[in-house]
XYZ file of C-alpha atoms in Angstrom:
524
model
C 11.668 17.447 -16.397
C 13.811 14.615 -17.692
C 12.476 11.322 -18.863
C 14.162 9.524 -15.973
C 12.372 11.646 -13.373
C 9.067 11.127 -15.128
C 9.488 7.377 -14.808
C 10.434 7.434 -11.155
C 8.791 4.317 -9.595
C 7.201 6.265 -6.779
C 5.099 8.308 -9.207
C 3.726 5.562 -11.409
C 0.848 3.164 -10.939
C 1.291 -0.542 -11.673
C -0.809 -1.947 -14.483
C -2.218 -5.408 -14.832
C 0.422 -6.139 -17.485
C 3.166 -5.418 -14.957
C 1.583 -7.762 -12.472
C 1.319 -10.480 -15.100
C 4.950 -9.955 -16.061
C 6.054 -10.033 -12.424
C 4.482 -13.474 -12.032
C 6.304 -14.883 -15.055
C 9.105 -17.351 -14.304
C 12.460 -16.179 -15.787
C 14.131 -18.321 -18.416
C 16.454 -21.045 -17.187
C 19.509 -19.266 -18.644
C 18.765 -15.976 -16.886
C 20.460 -16.869 -13.593
C 23.545 -18.326 -15.305
C 23.956 -15.236 -17.471
C 23.599 -13.033 -14.408
C 26.321 -14.918 -12.517
C 28.694 -14.772 -15.478
C 28.121 -11.031 -15.812
C 28.985 -10.521 -12.152
C 32.145 -12.615 -12.338
C 33.302 -10.747 -15.436
C 33.332 -7.425 -13.589
C 36.551 -6.127 -12.019
C 34.912 -5.665 -8.641
C 34.363 -9.425 -8.433
C 38.085 -9.904 -7.863
C 37.781 -8.210 -4.498
C 34.197 -9.124 -3.645
C 34.964 -9.959 0.001
C 35.998 -6.359 0.648
C 33.138 -4.882 -1.412
C 30.386 -7.032 0.097
C 29.125 -6.029 3.575
C 30.381 -8.643 6.005
C 27.267 -8.452 8.171
C 25.248 -9.882 5.277
C 27.588 -12.795 4.570
C 26.161 -16.221 5.393
C 28.800 -18.777 6.383
C 27.060 -22.160 6.244
C 30.211 -24.111 7.136
C 30.547 -22.595 10.581
C 28.962 -23.912 13.732
C 25.199 -23.365 13.760
C 25.388 -21.323 16.957
C 27.875 -18.867 15.403
C 26.240 -18.608 11.989
C 25.488 -15.097 10.737
C 22.013 -14.969 9.241
C 21.238 -12.502 6.469
C 18.183 -10.298 6.251
C 15.268 -11.041 5.939
C 15.799 -14.520 7.424
C 17.069 -12.828 10.574
C 13.417 -11.963 11.256
C 12.812 -15.650 11.884
C 15.729 -16.041 14.305
C 13.399 -15.944 17.337
C 10.406 -17.536 15.637
C 7.954 -18.874 18.252
C 7.354 -22.582 18.528
C 4.108 -23.456 16.760
C 1.522 -26.073 17.669
C 1.564 -29.204 15.563
C -0.285 -29.368 12.256
C -3.288 -31.134 13.784
C -3.863 -28.286 16.253
C -3.380 -25.606 13.590
C -5.820 -27.394 11.315
C -8.399 -27.578 14.089
C -7.990 -23.865 14.845
C -8.407 -22.965 11.181
C -11.570 -25.075 11.096
C -12.942 -22.913 13.922
C -12.284 -19.664 12.062
C -15.664 -19.590 10.232
C -17.345 -19.460 13.646
C -15.580 -16.214 14.510
C -15.793 -14.721 11.012
C -19.586 -14.944 11.248
C -19.476 -12.514 14.180
C -17.083 -10.025 12.567
C -18.825 -7.209 10.746
C -18.046 -7.092 6.983
C -16.019 -10.327 7.027
C -19.162 -12.427 7.287
C -20.173 -11.167 3.844
C -16.812 -12.086 2.307
C -16.030 -15.459 0.725
C -13.383 -16.649 3.168
C -10.742 -19.194 2.087
C -11.449 -22.811 2.945
C -8.651 -24.279 5.033
C -9.138 -27.757 3.599
C -9.917 -27.039 -0.020
C -7.704 -24.132 -1.087
C -4.028 -23.307 -1.143
C -3.715 -20.637 1.547
C -0.505 -18.651 2.180
C 1.183 -19.700 5.441
C 0.822 -16.244 6.978
C -2.947 -16.306 6.338
C -3.234 -19.761 7.898
C -1.464 -18.537 11.029
C -3.589 -15.358 11.117
C -6.801 -17.363 10.988
C -5.537 -19.714 13.685
C -4.501 -16.776 15.885
C -7.930 -15.167 15.836
C -9.735 -18.503 16.212
C -7.647 -19.367 19.272
C -9.321 -16.462 21.109
C -12.668 -18.269 21.026
C -13.841 -19.813 24.299
C -14.710 -22.968 22.380
C -11.074 -23.348 21.263
C -9.919 -24.465 24.723
C -12.661 -27.098 24.857
C -12.070 -28.626 21.441
C -9.838 -31.664 21.058
C -6.976 -31.719 20.125
C -6.642 -28.003 20.854
C -7.445 -28.415 24.544
C -4.161 -30.141 25.377
C -2.094 -27.535 23.565
C -3.890 -24.529 25.047
C -4.073 -25.976 28.537
C -0.297 -26.435 28.615
C 0.464 -22.918 27.371
C -2.540 -20.937 28.523
C -5.028 -19.744 25.937
C -3.718 -16.174 25.951
C -0.093 -17.244 25.569
C -0.965 -19.575 22.687
C -2.811 -16.781 20.872
C 0.087 -14.387 21.411
C 2.605 -16.894 20.067
C 0.481 -17.413 16.975
C 0.231 -13.625 16.585
C 3.994 -13.085 16.595
C 4.572 -16.144 14.402
C 2.069 -14.891 11.818
C 3.511 -11.366 11.947
C 7.060 -12.603 11.353
C 5.975 -14.976 8.591
C 3.991 -12.166 6.912
C 6.977 -9.811 6.953
C 9.476 -12.380 5.702
C 7.320 -13.593 2.824
C 6.689 -10.034 1.644
C 10.411 -9.280 1.807
C 11.392 -12.437 -0.077
C 8.667 -12.160 -2.728
C 7.279 -8.673 -3.205
C 4.526 -10.072 -5.392
C 2.766 -10.991 -2.146
C 2.337 -7.266 -1.461
C 0.003 -7.053 -4.468
C -2.314 -9.754 -3.161
C -5.520 -9.195 -1.256
C -4.607 -12.158 0.958
C -1.719 -10.143 2.433
C -4.085 -7.332 3.437
C -6.622 -9.812 4.811
C -4.031 -11.629 6.912
C -2.554 -8.454 8.386
C -6.021 -7.042 9.102
C -6.925 -10.200 11.021
C -3.726 -9.828 13.033
C -4.498 -6.164 13.716
C -7.934 -7.263 14.944
C -6.266 -9.483 17.529
C -3.819 -6.728 18.476
C -6.522 -4.082 18.877
C -8.328 -6.329 21.367
C -5.181 -7.154 23.313
C -3.865 -5.493 26.462
C -0.187 -6.344 26.042
C 2.167 -3.435 25.326
C 4.415 -5.522 23.083
C 1.438 -6.614 21.018
C 0.242 -2.998 20.858
C 3.570 -1.855 19.430
C 3.647 -4.642 16.851
C 0.015 -3.969 15.915
C 0.610 -0.287 15.243
C 3.585 -1.079 12.994
C 1.658 -3.783 11.162
C -1.296 -1.474 10.589
C 1.026 1.124 9.039
C 2.397 -1.438 6.577
C -1.126 -2.634 5.797
C -2.335 0.878 5.073
C 0.563 1.429 2.683
C -0.198 -1.790 0.791
C -3.905 -0.966 0.635
C -3.144 2.425 -0.875
C -0.649 0.971 -3.328
C -3.180 -1.490 -4.756
C -5.921 1.179 -4.649
C -8.040 -0.814 -2.249
C -9.602 2.413 -0.955
C -10.451 3.823 -4.397
C -12.441 1.647 -6.782
C -12.284 4.417 -9.369
C -8.535 3.862 -9.767
C -8.649 0.077 -9.856
C -9.354 -0.307 -13.566
C -5.663 0.128 -14.408
C -4.392 -2.025 -11.565
C -6.822 -4.924 -11.605
C -8.288 -7.332 -14.090
C -11.857 -6.493 -13.087
C -13.738 -4.583 -15.811
C -14.707 -0.973 -15.039
C -18.327 -0.870 -13.865
C -18.399 2.368 -11.928
C -21.443 3.505 -13.910
C -23.653 1.233 -11.798
C -21.871 2.050 -8.559
C -20.499 -1.437 -7.963
C -16.895 -2.566 -8.238
C -15.206 -5.645 -6.766
C -17.541 -6.185 -3.759
C -15.002 -8.423 -2.012
C -12.331 -5.719 -2.136
C -14.798 -3.103 -0.895
C -15.769 -5.380 1.999
C -12.128 -5.884 2.914
C -11.443 -2.149 2.745
C -14.537 -1.480 4.872
C -13.284 -3.908 7.501
C -9.754 -2.471 7.389
C -11.122 1.053 7.821
C -13.326 -0.029 10.722
C -10.474 -1.840 12.507
C -8.289 1.218 11.872
C -10.849 3.443 13.623
C -11.212 1.070 16.605
C -7.414 0.934 16.832
C -7.227 4.741 16.938
C -9.906 4.891 19.660
C -8.420 2.153 21.847
C -4.778 3.191 21.416
C -5.490 6.954 21.445
C -3.660 7.521 18.189
C -4.488 8.739 14.703
C -6.220 6.679 12.040
C -4.535 5.587 8.810
C -7.537 6.501 6.659
C -10.110 9.276 6.743
C -13.692 9.215 5.525
C -12.849 11.556 2.645
C -10.394 8.987 1.200
C -12.894 6.165 0.807
C -14.216 5.751 -2.727
C -15.604 2.269 -2.294
C -18.938 0.517 -2.558
C -21.159 0.219 0.509
C -20.787 -3.250 2.024
C -24.390 -4.431 1.625
C -26.287 -2.067 -0.697
C -23.253 -1.502 -3.024
C -23.982 2.214 -3.401
C -21.088 4.635 -3.649
C -19.914 5.304 -0.079
C -18.685 8.799 -0.877
C -22.080 9.783 -2.314
C -23.947 8.285 0.635
C -21.795 9.998 3.238
C -21.989 13.318 1.395
C -25.781 13.015 1.424
C -25.679 12.518 5.186
C -23.353 15.478 5.726
C -25.238 17.901 3.504
C -28.715 16.547 4.152
C -29.820 17.556 0.662
C -30.852 14.116 -0.581
C -32.536 11.218 1.235
C -30.701 7.947 1.599
C -31.718 5.093 -0.730
C -34.638 3.100 0.605
C -32.798 -0.215 0.167
C -30.051 0.825 2.585
C -31.098 -0.899 5.801
C -28.339 -3.427 6.548
C -26.137 -3.350 9.625
C -22.909 -3.349 7.611
C -23.879 -0.108 5.856
C -24.895 1.481 9.154
C -21.673 0.470 10.941
C -19.443 1.743 8.129
C -21.146 5.147 8.339
C -20.686 5.225 12.123
C -16.995 4.419 11.678
C -16.662 7.383 9.305
C -18.443 9.607 11.851
C -16.057 8.510 14.627
C -13.120 9.278 12.332
C -14.473 12.776 11.700
C -15.158 13.398 15.406
C -11.595 12.375 16.162
C -10.281 14.774 13.524
C -12.333 17.652 14.942
C -11.215 17.082 18.534
C -7.585 16.649 17.539
C -7.613 19.798 15.415
C -8.868 21.927 18.313
C -7.328 20.130 21.292
C -4.482 22.638 21.638
C -6.934 25.534 21.808
C -8.624 26.284 25.124
C -12.257 25.635 24.314
C -15.351 25.102 26.384
C -16.638 21.560 26.296
C -20.019 21.230 24.591
C -23.123 21.318 26.813
C -21.121 22.817 29.710
C -22.088 26.454 29.293
C -25.274 28.344 28.675
C -23.370 30.421 26.120
C -23.636 27.566 23.622
C -26.810 25.813 22.534
C -26.750 22.037 22.898
C -25.142 20.307 19.937
C -27.688 17.507 20.355
C -30.413 19.701 18.864
C -30.886 20.845 15.298
C -29.317 24.241 15.829
C -28.869 26.274 12.671
C -27.686 29.551 14.116
C -24.038 28.654 13.469
C -24.662 28.285 9.741
C -25.602 31.911 9.258
C -23.525 34.227 7.102
C -22.936 36.788 9.855
C -21.549 34.565 12.618
C -18.063 35.856 13.601
C -15.333 33.492 12.511
C -13.346 32.147 15.450
C -11.932 28.853 16.647
C -14.756 28.393 19.141
C -17.462 29.111 16.587
C -15.876 26.763 14.059
C -15.536 24.039 16.678
C -19.176 24.315 17.669
C -20.298 24.481 14.034
C -18.526 21.226 13.256
C -19.942 19.481 16.322
C -23.404 20.719 15.378
C -22.911 19.237 11.911
C -21.856 15.901 13.450
C -24.999 15.967 15.587
C -27.145 16.524 12.492
C -25.421 13.614 10.714
C -26.196 11.360 13.667
C -29.802 12.553 13.641
C -30.144 11.561 9.983
C -28.497 8.216 10.689
C -30.956 7.619 13.520
C -33.950 8.413 11.331
C -32.934 5.760 8.824
C -31.337 2.977 10.869
C -32.388 3.214 14.536
C -35.495 1.017 14.318
C -33.693 -1.627 12.244
C -30.448 -2.046 14.181
C -29.338 -4.575 16.775
C -28.535 -3.275 20.255
C -24.797 -3.734 19.644
C -24.935 -1.264 16.760
C -26.970 1.189 18.819
C -24.280 1.039 21.507
C -21.812 2.211 18.865
C -24.239 4.972 17.854
C -24.504 6.309 21.397
C -20.733 6.062 21.695
C -20.533 8.543 18.808
C -22.809 10.866 20.765
C -20.711 10.417 23.891
C -17.428 11.027 22.063
C -18.702 14.216 20.421
C -19.719 15.499 23.875
C -16.414 14.574 25.553
C -13.326 15.917 23.709
C -10.831 14.282 26.071
C -12.560 10.879 26.107
C -9.559 8.993 24.682
C -7.291 10.292 27.465
C -9.411 8.742 30.206
C -7.809 5.252 29.986
C -4.403 6.739 30.760
C -5.820 8.872 33.579
C -7.547 5.826 35.078
C -4.361 3.755 35.100
C -5.386 1.311 32.370
C -2.113 -0.574 32.088
C -1.480 -0.618 28.306
C -2.253 3.116 28.073
C -0.581 4.183 31.330
C 2.634 5.326 29.658
C 3.406 8.882 30.884
C 5.591 9.497 27.848
C 2.640 9.244 25.464
C 2.816 12.085 22.956
C -0.848 13.082 23.275
C -0.511 14.994 26.535
C -3.216 17.033 28.169
C -3.515 20.525 26.632
C -2.710 23.243 29.109
C -5.746 24.992 30.504
C -8.208 22.224 29.596
C -9.694 20.181 32.432
C -10.704 16.548 32.349
C -14.256 16.874 33.626
C -17.069 15.391 31.590
C -20.285 17.047 30.537
C -23.763 15.970 31.602
C -24.501 15.055 27.998
C -21.548 12.650 27.918
C -22.773 11.014 31.140
C -26.248 10.559 29.694
C -24.890 8.891 26.576
C -22.567 6.675 28.641
C -25.613 5.165 30.342
C -27.302 4.739 26.963
C -24.236 2.843 25.748
C -24.600 0.478 28.699
C -28.340 0.152 28.166
C -27.722 -1.222 24.667
C -25.092 -3.747 25.776
C -26.687 -6.977 26.923
C -23.868 -9.502 26.927
C -24.795 -10.787 30.390
C -28.383 -11.325 29.316
C -27.354 -13.250 26.213
C -24.790 -15.321 28.117
C -21.204 -15.942 27.001
C -20.917 -15.398 23.265
C -18.887 -17.114 20.608
C -17.370 -13.681 19.943
C -18.944 -10.285 20.530
C -18.456 -7.415 18.050
C -14.976 -5.972 18.292
C -16.173 -2.517 19.307
C -18.123 -3.642 22.404
C -15.161 -3.944 24.844
C -13.790 -0.531 23.875
C -17.077 1.407 24.002
C -18.144 -0.330 27.240
C -14.859 0.493 28.951
C -14.828 4.113 27.802
C -18.453 4.568 28.892
C -17.492 3.206 32.323
C -14.622 5.688 32.535
C -16.962 8.580 31.702
C -19.211 7.549 34.599
C -16.168 7.137 36.870
C -14.799 10.545 35.931
C -18.159 12.184 36.559
C -18.307 10.663 40.051
C -14.770 11.861 40.800
C -15.375 15.383 39.497
C -15.807 17.943 42.249
C -18.302 19.934 40.157
C -20.694 16.992 39.785
C -20.385 15.231 43.162
C -23.641 15.781 45.055
C -25.323 13.872 47.887
C -27.090 10.884 46.392
C -25.598 11.476 42.941
C -24.070 8.011 42.751
C -21.418 5.625 43.991
C -18.401 4.025 42.395
C -20.087 0.669 42.866
C -22.125 1.356 39.731
C -18.953 0.504 37.778
C -19.712 -3.091 38.696
C -22.466 -3.117 36.077
C -19.927 -2.309 33.367
C -17.540 -4.868 34.853
C -20.186 -7.585 34.654
C -20.632 -6.948 30.920
C -16.885 -6.958 30.246
C -16.435 -10.237 32.107
C -18.694 -11.971 29.577
C -16.705 -10.811 26.552
C -14.055 -13.223 25.214
C -11.361 -10.775 24.094
C -8.132 -10.626 26.091
C -8.261 -6.860 26.685
C -11.420 -7.327 28.780
C -9.411 -8.919 31.600
C -7.247 -5.824 32.009
C -10.274 -3.552 31.665
C -12.022 -5.436 34.480
C -8.916 -5.114 36.684
C -8.874 -1.373 36.065
C -12.557 -0.977 36.979
C -12.085 -3.039 40.144
C -9.207 -0.753 41.149
C -11.320 2.341 40.457
C -14.243 0.952 42.465
C -11.960 0.686 45.478
C -11.284 4.409 45.192
């Protein structure tokens, strides 16, 4: 291999010296020397023919006919922003919503009044804060939001922040090495995941792909590889490295999983890629999750915080999704539907024997049995210490493992953002869409642990509540519509009104479309 191929940029890792050099300002004579070198070349004599005409900016023409070069063309349809007073008020409201977002509440968030914040981060914070019910009742925001509509104002801030984020990273690639860029895009993805607009969905998926690439490039998901890329000293021996970065990566991974569940797509990261510190206890995540999977070592006694519990549940959902996707093209019996298979909700060990015939069905059931055992161990440690919202996510994991086609139910029900018949995840031939009795039982347990109506309208509920509530409602709806489960006195579609009542109290914009879908289903 030649020396040139060994130094190919795609195969090297940036060091902290490169970052420091990239931030250095060139000497004043650098630009002049560069211009003189260009003029001295023969090609400069015919530069108009050599230079692509579509990139030529002609400032002396009429403004309406001016050709704008990339990346400024991204700002050609930039939305009109509220005035600075409104943006400042929205940014001041952001701490109220960050306190309700898992992982972010443990991070030192930038102060809008006391720190120099990149413009794209300011707009991202304002976008998410504008979703709060209190935003429309806070002067001077009330006049701005009342004239546009709160949802329209949030959407305009979303697209403005997305365009500003893309342009600034194109103009100055040093921004792509900053944690602020990942934070801003993750906040925007949070808004997009909880939206029900198809245009926002498309932009969110693209933005999440860019964010995942940046996170991998700066080794945000692997604290073992950060010693060469960051200025932080290596302290892996005590299992703690850059807690703020680990918190941000935890939040990005969690939003990535919720995005995959709501949009019925694949996640950017898997649980096996995360070599970060636990959000609260600062233990090695990979060691903790391996202990849960293998069951050979007990979890540390100090691990009792909600952030640690939620991160583990996100990893479990990611693994369940991988299992179902790997076997979805194979005609398999759904768990708990046949007496041929023991229930995966029990500690069954017969599949771990050395003499079990290897087949797709056996492997599928073995993996689901392992997921069930992981959830059992999680329950033993965290169940008595968790808030009801977290337990709703736990029972969602149970429901998802018992219902392989769960993520297809929104499209089947006619949920507008997911009702695209050209979606690539089509129904596998030979596999029905009925739900098991175990999935129905866990759907009611999800509802039992959601008490938004009892608590009254919230500042902002956890971002997973709308998604798990809606999917649990669809499981109940599908069970009532299934010919194999319809019996006299079994139930009525009016029970969906209980799920609707909970969704109506949640502030996120996707809840409105979810409520409309449930109302349509209740009418038969």
